[in-house]
mmCIF file of C-alpha atoms in Angstrom:
data_model
loop_
_atom_site.group_PDB
_atom_site.id
_atom_site.type_symbol
_atom_site.label_atom_id
_atom_site.label_comp_id
_atom_site.label_asym_id
_atom_site.label_seq_id
_atom_site.Cartn_x
_atom_site.Cartn_y
_atom_site.Cartn_z
ATOM 1 C CA UNK A 1 -17.495 62.328 13.563
ATOM 2 C CA UNK A 2 -17.992 59.582 16.132
ATOM 3 C CA UNK A 3 -19.737 57.794 13.665
ATOM 4 C CA UNK A 4 -17.199 58.070 11.175
ATOM 5 C CA UNK A 5 -14.820 57.074 13.393
ATOM 6 C CA UNK A 6 -16.757 53.845 14.591
ATOM 7 C CA UNK A 7 -17.070 52.717 11.455
ATOM 8 C CA UNK A 8 -13.142 53.038 10.428
ATOM 9 C CA UNK A 9 -12.648 51.356 13.741
ATOM 10 C CA UNK A 10 -14.941 48.445 12.681
ATOM 11 C CA UNK A 11 -13.478 48.219 8.995
ATOM 12 C CA UNK A 12 -9.648 47.789 10.474
ATOM 13 C CA UNK A 13 -10.816 45.340 13.108
ATOM 14 C CA UNK A 14 -12.943 43.359 10.055
ATOM 15 C CA UNK A 15 -9.300 43.721 8.371
ATOM 16 C CA UNK A 16 -7.310 42.672 10.481
ATOM 17 C CA UNK A 17 -9.678 39.529 11.281
ATOM 18 C CA UNK A 18 -9.184 38.917 7.341
ATOM 19 C CA UNK A 19 -5.775 38.979 7.479
ATOM 20 C CA UNK A 20 -5.328 36.508 10.463
ATOM 21 C CA UNK A 21 -7.304 34.305 8.975
ATOM 22 C CA UNK A 22 -5.387 34.228 6.203
ATOM 23 C CA UNK A 23 -1.845 33.489 8.056
ATOM 24 C CA UNK A 24 -3.555 31.056 10.052
ATOM 25 C CA UNK A 25 -4.512 29.161 6.712
ATOM 26 C CA UNK A 26 -7.721 30.326 5.676
ATOM 27 C CA UNK A 27 -6.816 31.651 2.600
ATOM 28 C CA UNK A 28 -9.845 30.891 0.374
ATOM 29 C CA UNK A 29 -7.542 31.109 -2.660
ATOM 30 C CA UNK A 30 -5.456 28.210 -1.775
ATOM 31 C CA UNK A 31 -5.380 25.587 -3.957
ATOM 32 C CA UNK A 32 -7.101 22.112 -2.321
ATOM 33 C CA UNK A 33 -6.541 18.861 -3.090
ATOM 34 C CA UNK A 34 -8.523 16.056 -2.005
ATOM 35 C CA UNK A 35 -7.662 12.434 -0.928
ATOM 36 C CA UNK A 36 -9.884 9.603 -0.936
ATOM 37 C CA UNK A 37 -8.254 6.543 -0.064
ATOM 38 C CA UNK A 38 -9.015 2.994 0.588
ATOM 39 C CA UNK A 39 -8.895 3.138 4.229
ATOM 40 C CA UNK A 40 -7.880 5.948 6.843
ATOM 41 C CA UNK A 41 -7.392 4.188 10.252
ATOM 42 C CA UNK A 42 -5.058 1.661 9.326
ATOM 43 C CA UNK A 43 -0.821 2.515 9.818
ATOM 44 C CA UNK A 44 -0.650 2.118 6.259
ATOM 45 C CA UNK A 45 -3.120 4.523 5.546
ATOM 46 C CA UNK A 46 -1.347 7.053 8.111
ATOM 47 C CA UNK A 47 1.892 6.583 6.255
ATOM 48 C CA UNK A 48 0.316 7.174 2.818
ATOM 49 C CA UNK A 49 -1.844 10.388 4.843
ATOM 50 C CA UNK A 50 1.458 11.639 6.049
ATOM 51 C CA UNK A 51 3.553 11.475 2.585
ATOM 52 C CA UNK A 52 0.196 13.146 0.771
ATOM 53 C CA UNK A 53 0.239 15.999 3.676
ATOM 54 C CA UNK A 54 4.195 16.923 3.337
ATOM 55 C CA UNK A 55 3.861 17.529 -0.869
ATOM 56 C CA UNK A 56 0.649 19.375 -0.142
ATOM 57 C CA UNK A 57 2.440 21.837 2.425
ATOM 58 C CA UNK A 58 5.257 21.943 0.681
ATOM 59 C CA UNK A 59 3.679 23.541 -2.910
ATOM 60 C CA UNK A 60 1.302 25.694 -0.788
ATOM 61 C CA UNK A 61 -1.780 23.489 -1.495
ATOM 62 C CA UNK A 62 -4.334 22.063 1.392
ATOM 63 C CA UNK A 63 -5.528 18.703 1.441
ATOM 64 C CA UNK A 64 -8.343 16.765 3.007
ATOM 65 C CA UNK A 65 -7.994 13.231 3.392
ATOM 66 C CA UNK A 66 -10.757 10.336 4.043
ATOM 67 C CA UNK A 67 -11.150 6.577 3.627
ATOM 68 C CA UNK A 68 -14.628 4.501 4.718
ATOM 69 C CA UNK A 69 -14.158 2.466 8.035
ATOM 70 C CA UNK A 70 -13.229 -0.982 5.680
ATOM 71 C CA UNK A 71 -12.849 -2.210 2.265
ATOM 72 C CA UNK A 72 -15.952 -4.572 2.190
ATOM 73 C CA UNK A 73 -18.643 -3.704 -0.183
ATOM 74 C CA UNK A 74 -20.995 -2.299 2.790
ATOM 75 C CA UNK A 75 -18.695 0.493 2.503
ATOM 76 C CA UNK A 76 -18.362 1.461 -0.671
ATOM 77 C CA UNK A 77 -21.531 4.031 -0.384
ATOM 78 C CA UNK A 78 -19.432 6.094 2.314
ATOM 79 C CA UNK A 79 -16.742 6.634 -0.416
ATOM 80 C CA UNK A 80 -18.667 7.416 -3.141
ATOM 81 C CA UNK A 81 -20.281 10.111 -0.776
ATOM 82 C CA UNK A 82 -16.806 11.122 -0.071
ATOM 83 C CA UNK A 83 -15.794 11.414 -3.694
ATOM 84 C CA UNK A 84 -19.222 13.275 -4.896
ATOM 85 C CA UNK A 85 -18.346 15.682 -1.659
ATOM 86 C CA UNK A 86 -14.964 16.056 -3.319
ATOM 87 C CA UNK A 87 -16.649 17.243 -6.712
ATOM 88 C CA UNK A 88 -18.940 19.325 -5.167
ATOM 89 C CA UNK A 89 -16.387 21.007 -3.264
ATOM 90 C CA UNK A 90 -14.788 21.826 -6.474
ATOM 91 C CA UNK A 91 -11.927 20.846 -5.598
ATOM 92 C CA UNK A 92 -8.763 21.376 -7.827
ATOM 93 C CA UNK A 93 -7.604 17.535 -7.629
ATOM 94 C CA UNK A 94 -8.284 14.328 -6.911
ATOM 95 C CA UNK A 95 -6.233 11.570 -5.857
ATOM 96 C CA UNK A 96 -8.140 8.020 -5.542
ATOM 97 C CA UNK A 97 -8.194 4.323 -4.744
ATOM 98 C CA UNK A 98 -11.551 2.694 -4.540
ATOM 99 C CA UNK A 99 -12.764 -0.343 -2.668
ATOM 100 C CA UNK A 100 -15.264 -1.468 -5.536
ATOM 101 C CA UNK A 101 -16.911 -0.514 -9.184
ATOM 102 C CA UNK A 102 -19.181 2.737 -9.398
ATOM 103 C CA UNK A 103 -17.299 5.553 -9.961
ATOM 104 C CA UNK A 104 -17.587 6.103 -13.624
ATOM 105 C CA UNK A 105 -20.229 9.169 -13.576
ATOM 106 C CA UNK A 106 -18.191 11.121 -11.159
ATOM 107 C CA UNK A 107 -15.517 10.731 -12.305
ATOM 108 C CA UNK A 108 -16.839 11.960 -15.743
ATOM 109 C CA UNK A 109 -18.048 14.847 -13.351
ATOM 110 C CA UNK A 110 -14.864 15.438 -12.805
ATOM 111 C CA UNK A 111 -13.337 15.233 -16.570
ATOM 112 C CA UNK A 112 -16.495 17.772 -16.840
ATOM 113 C CA UNK A 113 -15.413 19.903 -14.119
ATOM 114 C CA UNK A 114 -11.091 19.952 -15.283
ATOM 115 C CA UNK A 115 -10.762 18.139 -12.280
ATOM 116 C CA UNK A 116 -7.333 16.070 -12.986
ATOM 117 C CA UNK A 117 -7.270 12.715 -10.865
ATOM 118 C CA UNK A 118 -4.252 10.355 -9.795
ATOM 119 C CA UNK A 119 -4.646 6.862 -8.883
ATOM 120 C CA UNK A 120 -3.056 5.640 -6.384
ATOM 121 C CA UNK A 121 -2.141 2.058 -4.415
ATOM 122 C CA UNK A 122 -4.646 0.040 -6.155
ATOM 123 C CA UNK A 123 -6.137 2.534 -8.031
ATOM 124 C CA UNK A 124 -9.557 2.480 -9.499
ATOM 125 C CA UNK A 125 -11.474 -0.847 -10.439
ATOM 126 C CA UNK A 126 -10.858 -1.710 -14.169
ATOM 127 C CA UNK A 127 -13.959 -1.806 -15.528
ATOM 128 C CA UNK A 128 -14.638 1.625 -14.521
ATOM 129 C CA UNK A 129 -11.613 2.832 -15.871
ATOM 130 C CA UNK A 130 -12.383 0.993 -19.515
ATOM 131 C CA UNK A 131 -16.064 2.611 -19.632
ATOM 132 C CA UNK A 132 -14.095 6.263 -18.571
ATOM 133 C CA UNK A 133 -11.704 5.290 -22.010
ATOM 134 C CA UNK A 134 -14.919 4.419 -24.169
ATOM 135 C CA UNK A 135 -16.920 7.427 -23.241
ATOM 136 C CA UNK A 136 -13.619 9.650 -24.013
ATOM 137 C CA UNK A 137 -14.012 11.080 -20.749
ATOM 138 C CA UNK A 138 -11.192 9.820 -18.571
ATOM 139 C CA UNK A 139 -9.834 11.967 -16.171
ATOM 140 C CA UNK A 140 -7.114 10.352 -15.040
ATOM 141 C CA UNK A 141 -3.632 11.559 -15.642
ATOM 142 C CA UNK A 142 -1.352 9.154 -13.725
ATOM 143 C CA UNK A 143 -1.041 6.401 -11.460
ATOM 144 C CA UNK A 144 1.242 5.619 -8.309
ATOM 145 C CA UNK A 145 1.510 2.163 -6.513
ATOM 146 C CA UNK A 146 3.898 -0.178 -5.369
ATOM 147 C CA UNK A 147 5.314 -2.471 -8.141
ATOM 148 C CA UNK A 148 4.239 -6.093 -6.424
ATOM 149 C CA UNK A 149 5.938 -7.805 -9.218
ATOM 150 C CA UNK A 150 8.866 -6.079 -8.433
ATOM 151 C CA UNK A 151 8.570 -5.923 -4.756
ATOM 152 C CA UNK A 152 7.777 -9.421 -4.852
ATOM 153 C CA UNK A 153 11.098 -9.433 -6.707
ATOM 154 C CA UNK A 154 12.972 -7.736 -3.669
ATOM 155 C CA UNK A 155 11.386 -10.953 -1.367
ATOM 156 C CA UNK A 156 12.460 -13.464 -3.686
ATOM 157 C CA UNK A 157 16.489 -11.956 -4.236
ATOM 158 C CA UNK A 158 17.008 -12.016 -0.271
ATOM 159 C CA UNK A 159 15.278 -14.953 0.440
ATOM 160 C CA UNK A 160 17.199 -16.903 -1.888
ATOM 161 C CA UNK A 161 20.650 -15.503 -0.496
ATOM 162 C CA UNK A 162 19.292 -17.048 3.155
ATOM 163 C CA UNK A 163 18.737 -20.189 1.940
ATOM 164 C CA UNK A 164 20.943 -20.805 -0.979
ATOM 165 C CA UNK A 165 23.321 -22.998 0.976
ATOM 166 C CA UNK A 166 20.571 -25.006 2.167
ATOM 167 C CA UNK A 167 19.030 -25.995 -1.019
ATOM 168 C CA UNK A 168 22.552 -26.796 -2.648
ATOM 169 C CA UNK A 169 23.129 -29.039 0.535
ATOM 170 C CA UNK A 170 19.967 -30.580 0.035
ATOM 171 C CA UNK A 171 19.896 -34.524 -0.831
ATOM 172 C CA UNK A 172 16.194 -34.217 -1.723
ATOM 173 C CA UNK A 173 14.266 -31.269 -3.501
ATOM 174 C CA UNK A 174 14.138 -28.814 -1.380
ATOM 175 C CA UNK A 175 10.919 -27.639 -1.168
ATOM 176 C CA UNK A 176 9.737 -23.297 -0.920
ATOM 177 C CA UNK A 177 6.484 -22.706 0.041
ATOM 178 C CA UNK A 178 4.047 -19.995 -0.887
ATOM 179 C CA UNK A 179 0.621 -18.958 0.000
ATOM 180 C CA UNK A 180 -0.986 -16.401 -1.841
ATOM 181 C CA UNK A 181 -3.362 -14.027 -0.346
ATOM 182 C CA UNK A 182 -6.369 -14.355 -2.897
ATOM 183 C CA UNK A 183 -6.790 -14.270 -6.809
ATOM 184 C CA UNK A 184 -6.659 -10.945 -7.209
ATOM 185 C CA UNK A 185 -4.128 -9.081 -9.615
ATOM 186 C CA UNK A 186 -1.782 -7.979 -6.109
ATOM 187 C CA UNK A 187 -2.170 -11.442 -5.438
ATOM 188 C CA UNK A 188 -1.025 -13.084 -8.599
ATOM 189 C CA UNK A 189 1.799 -10.393 -9.247
ATOM 190 C CA UNK A 190 3.170 -10.980 -5.759
ATOM 191 C CA UNK A 191 3.108 -14.694 -6.110
ATOM 192 C CA UNK A 192 4.134 -14.663 -9.754
ATOM 193 C CA UNK A 193 6.372 -12.015 -9.039
ATOM 194 C CA UNK A 194 8.657 -14.062 -5.820
ATOM 195 C CA UNK A 195 8.396 -17.303 -7.967
ATOM 196 C CA UNK A 196 9.777 -15.531 -11.189
ATOM 197 C CA UNK A 197 12.497 -14.496 -9.764
ATOM 198 C CA UNK A 198 13.404 -16.964 -7.277
ATOM 199 C CA UNK A 199 13.553 -19.274 -10.377
ATOM 200 C CA UNK A 200 15.801 -17.021 -12.508
ATOM 201 C CA UNK A 201 18.474 -17.039 -9.511
ATOM 202 C CA UNK A 202 18.471 -20.563 -8.337
ATOM 203 C CA UNK A 203 18.653 -21.581 -12.031
ATOM 204 C CA UNK A 204 21.381 -19.107 -13.092
ATOM 205 C CA UNK A 205 23.490 -20.999 -10.137
ATOM 206 C CA UNK A 206 24.935 -24.381 -10.587
ATOM 207 C CA UNK A 207 25.203 -25.454 -6.860
ATOM 208 C CA UNK A 208 20.959 -24.794 -6.845
ATOM 209 C CA UNK A 209 19.867 -25.301 -10.179
ATOM 210 C CA UNK A 210 17.567 -28.758 -10.285
ATOM 211 C CA UNK A 211 17.569 -29.032 -6.565
ATOM 212 C CA UNK A 212 14.699 -27.488 -5.594
ATOM 213 C CA UNK A 213 10.793 -27.088 -6.415
ATOM 214 C CA UNK A 214 8.015 -24.538 -5.687
ATOM 215 C CA UNK A 215 4.856 -25.534 -4.246
ATOM 216 C CA UNK A 216 1.905 -22.975 -4.200
ATOM 217 C CA UNK A 217 -1.439 -22.505 -2.319
ATOM 218 C CA UNK A 218 -3.901 -20.453 -3.081
ATOM 219 C CA UNK A 219 -6.349 -18.541 -1.038
ATOM 220 C CA UNK A 220 -9.324 -16.581 -1.273
ATOM 221 C CA UNK A 221 -8.671 -14.709 2.139
ATOM 222 C CA UNK A 222 -8.111 -14.826 5.527
ATOM 223 C CA UNK A 223 -12.001 -16.537 6.817
ATOM 224 C CA UNK A 224 -12.229 -19.253 8.451
ATOM 225 C CA UNK A 225 -8.132 -20.054 8.887
ATOM 226 C CA UNK A 226 -8.216 -20.361 5.166
ATOM 227 C CA UNK A 227 -3.798 -18.872 5.485
ATOM 228 C CA UNK A 228 -3.231 -21.625 8.732
ATOM 229 C CA UNK A 229 -4.860 -24.014 6.698
ATOM 230 C CA UNK A 230 -2.193 -23.001 3.874
ATOM 231 C CA UNK A 231 0.582 -23.259 6.115
ATOM 232 C CA UNK A 232 -0.645 -26.759 7.394
ATOM 233 C CA UNK A 233 -0.661 -27.953 3.674
ATOM 234 C CA UNK A 234 2.803 -26.661 2.762
ATOM 235 C CA UNK A 235 3.865 -28.134 5.911
ATOM 236 C CA UNK A 236 2.969 -31.646 4.620
ATOM 237 C CA UNK A 237 4.096 -30.742 1.528
ATOM 238 C CA UNK A 238 7.827 -30.748 3.150
ATOM 239 C CA UNK A 239 8.025 -27.024 2.800
ATOM 240 C CA UNK A 240 11.187 -25.590 4.092
ATOM 241 C CA UNK A 241 11.238 -22.278 3.738
ATOM 242 C CA UNK A 242 7.794 -20.157 2.962
ATOM 243 C CA UNK A 243 6.915 -16.858 1.207
ATOM 244 C CA UNK A 244 3.660 -14.961 2.552
ATOM 245 C CA UNK A 245 2.326 -12.537 0.197
ATOM 246 C CA UNK A 246 0.584 -10.142 2.632
ATOM 247 C CA UNK A 247 -0.369 -8.645 6.002
ATOM 248 C CA UNK A 248 -2.990 -11.134 6.917
ATOM 249 C CA UNK A 249 -0.986 -13.736 5.846
ATOM 250 C CA UNK A 250 1.804 -13.645 8.380
ATOM 251 C CA UNK A 251 -0.955 -12.585 11.074
ATOM 252 C CA UNK A 252 -2.469 -15.610 10.840
ATOM 253 C CA UNK A 253 0.589 -17.914 10.293
ATOM 254 C CA UNK A 254 2.552 -16.380 12.943
ATOM 255 C CA UNK A 255 -0.729 -17.141 15.725
ATOM 256 C CA UNK A 256 -0.563 -20.235 14.051
ATOM 257 C CA UNK A 257 2.890 -21.407 15.019
ATOM 258 C CA UNK A 258 2.809 -19.061 18.337
ATOM 259 C CA UNK A 259 0.275 -21.991 19.295
ATOM 260 C CA UNK A 260 2.344 -25.213 17.737
ATOM 261 C CA UNK A 261 4.850 -25.263 19.802
ATOM 262 C CA UNK A 262 8.275 -26.127 17.880
ATOM 263 C CA UNK A 263 6.493 -27.848 15.521
ATOM 264 C CA UNK A 264 7.806 -25.448 12.829
ATOM 265 C CA UNK A 265 10.943 -24.184 14.012
ATOM 266 C CA UNK A 266 12.756 -25.644 10.857
ATOM 267 C CA UNK A 267 11.124 -23.558 8.578
ATOM 268 C CA UNK A 268 12.441 -20.320 7.413
ATOM 269 C CA UNK A 269 9.887 -17.503 6.883
ATOM 270 C CA UNK A 270 9.273 -14.197 4.228
ATOM 271 C CA UNK A 271 7.132 -11.935 4.363
ATOM 272 C CA UNK A 272 5.509 -8.780 2.818
ATOM 273 C CA UNK A 273 3.963 -5.456 4.077
ATOM 274 C CA UNK A 274 4.388 -4.578 8.003
ATOM 275 C CA UNK A 275 2.346 -4.252 10.757
ATOM 276 C CA UNK A 276 2.947 -4.771 14.798
ATOM 277 C CA UNK A 277 2.900 -8.728 14.765
ATOM 278 C CA UNK A 278 5.585 -9.129 11.731
ATOM 279 C CA UNK A 279 7.527 -6.533 13.807
ATOM 280 C CA UNK A 280 7.265 -8.439 16.936
ATOM 281 C CA UNK A 281 7.867 -11.796 15.091
ATOM 282 C CA UNK A 282 10.690 -10.163 13.386
ATOM 283 C CA UNK A 283 12.540 -8.908 16.707
ATOM 284 C CA UNK A 284 11.694 -12.798 18.249
ATOM 285 C CA UNK A 285 15.119 -14.481 18.955
ATOM 286 C CA UNK A 286 13.830 -18.222 19.369
ATOM 287 C CA UNK A 287 11.224 -20.501 17.130
ATOM 288 C CA UNK A 288 10.309 -20.150 13.626
ATOM 289 C CA UNK A 289 12.178 -17.329 11.971
ATOM 290 C CA UNK A 290 10.998 -14.769 10.202
ATOM 291 C CA UNK A 291 14.615 -14.169 8.032
ATOM 292 C CA UNK A 292 13.017 -11.072 6.779
ATOM 293 C CA UNK A 293 10.206 -9.311 4.565
ATOM 294 C CA UNK A 294 9.183 -6.271 1.951
ATOM 295 C CA UNK A 295 7.949 -3.376 2.617
ATOM 296 C CA UNK A 296 5.251 -1.240 0.631
ATOM 297 C CA UNK A 297 6.851 2.776 0.826
ATOM 298 C CA UNK A 298 3.716 4.032 1.807
ATOM 299 C CA UNK A 299 4.499 7.359 2.124
ATOM 300 C CA UNK A 300 6.291 7.088 -1.121
ATOM 301 C CA UNK A 301 2.978 6.384 -2.537
ATOM 302 C CA UNK A 302 1.247 9.281 -0.632
ATOM 303 C CA UNK A 303 4.013 11.990 -1.476
ATOM 304 C CA UNK A 304 4.019 11.103 -4.763
ATOM 305 C CA UNK A 305 0.449 10.734 -6.251
ATOM 306 C CA UNK A 306 0.047 14.411 -4.487
ATOM 307 C CA UNK A 307 3.146 15.661 -6.152
ATOM 308 C CA UNK A 308 1.576 14.361 -9.798
ATOM 309 C CA UNK A 309 -1.679 15.489 -8.917
ATOM 310 C CA UNK A 310 -0.266 18.967 -8.343
ATOM 311 C CA UNK A 311 2.254 18.558 -11.552
ATOM 312 C CA UNK A 312 -0.908 17.909 -13.721
ATOM 313 C CA UNK A 313 -3.036 21.246 -11.793
ATOM 314 C CA UNK A 314 -0.662 23.584 -12.642
ATOM 315 C CA UNK A 315 0.122 21.927 -15.946
ATOM 316 C CA UNK A 316 3.809 20.324 -15.464
ATOM 317 C CA UNK A 317 5.032 17.497 -16.773
ATOM 318 C CA UNK A 318 2.649 14.317 -15.314
ATOM 319 C CA UNK A 319 4.844 11.384 -14.778
ATOM 320 C CA UNK A 320 1.800 9.132 -15.993
ATOM 321 C CA UNK A 321 3.020 5.676 -14.005
ATOM 322 C CA UNK A 322 5.211 5.862 -10.937
ATOM 323 C CA UNK A 323 6.002 2.607 -9.783
ATOM 324 C CA UNK A 324 7.032 2.507 -5.651
ATOM 325 C CA UNK A 325 9.746 -0.013 -5.354
ATOM 326 C CA UNK A 326 9.605 -2.544 -2.089
ATOM 327 C CA UNK A 327 12.238 -2.256 0.608
ATOM 328 C CA UNK A 328 13.892 -5.025 1.997
ATOM 329 C CA UNK A 329 13.727 -5.156 6.185
ATOM 330 C CA UNK A 330 14.688 -7.216 8.294
ATOM 331 C CA UNK A 331 16.035 -7.591 12.151
ATOM 332 C CA UNK A 332 19.141 -5.719 11.456
ATOM 333 C CA UNK A 333 17.350 -2.834 10.217
ATOM 334 C CA UNK A 334 14.006 -3.065 11.686
ATOM 335 C CA UNK A 335 13.668 -0.096 14.316
ATOM 336 C CA UNK A 336 15.403 2.471 11.377
ATOM 337 C CA UNK A 337 12.900 1.634 9.306
ATOM 338 C CA UNK A 338 9.803 2.312 11.550
ATOM 339 C CA UNK A 339 11.142 5.614 11.998
ATOM 340 C CA UNK A 340 11.622 5.791 8.252
ATOM 341 C CA UNK A 341 8.360 5.546 7.876
ATOM 342 C CA UNK A 342 8.752 2.462 5.476
ATOM 343 C CA UNK A 343 7.754 0.222 8.069
ATOM 344 C CA UNK A 344 4.404 0.530 10.033
ATOM 345 C CA UNK A 345 2.935 -0.914 13.597
ATOM 346 C CA UNK A 346 -0.652 -1.292 14.054
#
């Protein structure tokens, strides 16, 4: 009898422990999503992570969020390992943005395992996607990203409104400069989106049509002060307003004007993305003016990417392309934008 009571006690204890684990999120039956991003520590990715976690929690899913130490080629093997781990753990869905090529075989595995994939941010490299298509084993259900063209157009609209009267009143051709951060599709789309929208607006207005010109500096990256060189080149061409196509450009240009006295005080600037230095510049009350910037909605990118992979898992309607619009921010709304996870520090 004592032995029987002891067995019953052990069974009850085990049952209680199991129920406690379930209540604390240890339910082994809960569906799992792996998010493998291009980074993890930067404030941008932390905001993406928050959006991804919120979408998963709302739907009752568990999530892992991982990313390599940097976006350089040396960290590509670690990101490959992250994807392999996710597949080996038989996740129910994968959200992925890769820092290089070489994921074709892994994504074929996802297809064979019926694991839906959503690419986000800059997504999966084109050659890998083409290889998946040619093999008829493409598991990618949706793409979620900022529309760089549309976001840059938002910047152009607001920047044009700021400098319109200056263009109209200029005796000589008003020079608008663009610093394009690299020759990737992102760089091309941002510079091109800005230029196209600006020309559309300026040419449609009788007071500015024919009274401006746009000059562009395209750099392969920020090494060796490339963006500072671009700033100087545009200054030599008498640029009176300059659009900067990413956070890296803004940082380097800001450092340059900080150490140049009042040299650039008459130039107006417009940025892209966010970051601590850009916020500091936006709030400055003297020196060269940063009129405003267009931010990627990093929170919405993470949220919508997970939302789409859940739709794929549950065989609901998947939106194949989710274009996240950019949001304009300036000195008047910067604190509110930070609070709402649209503008990040870091």
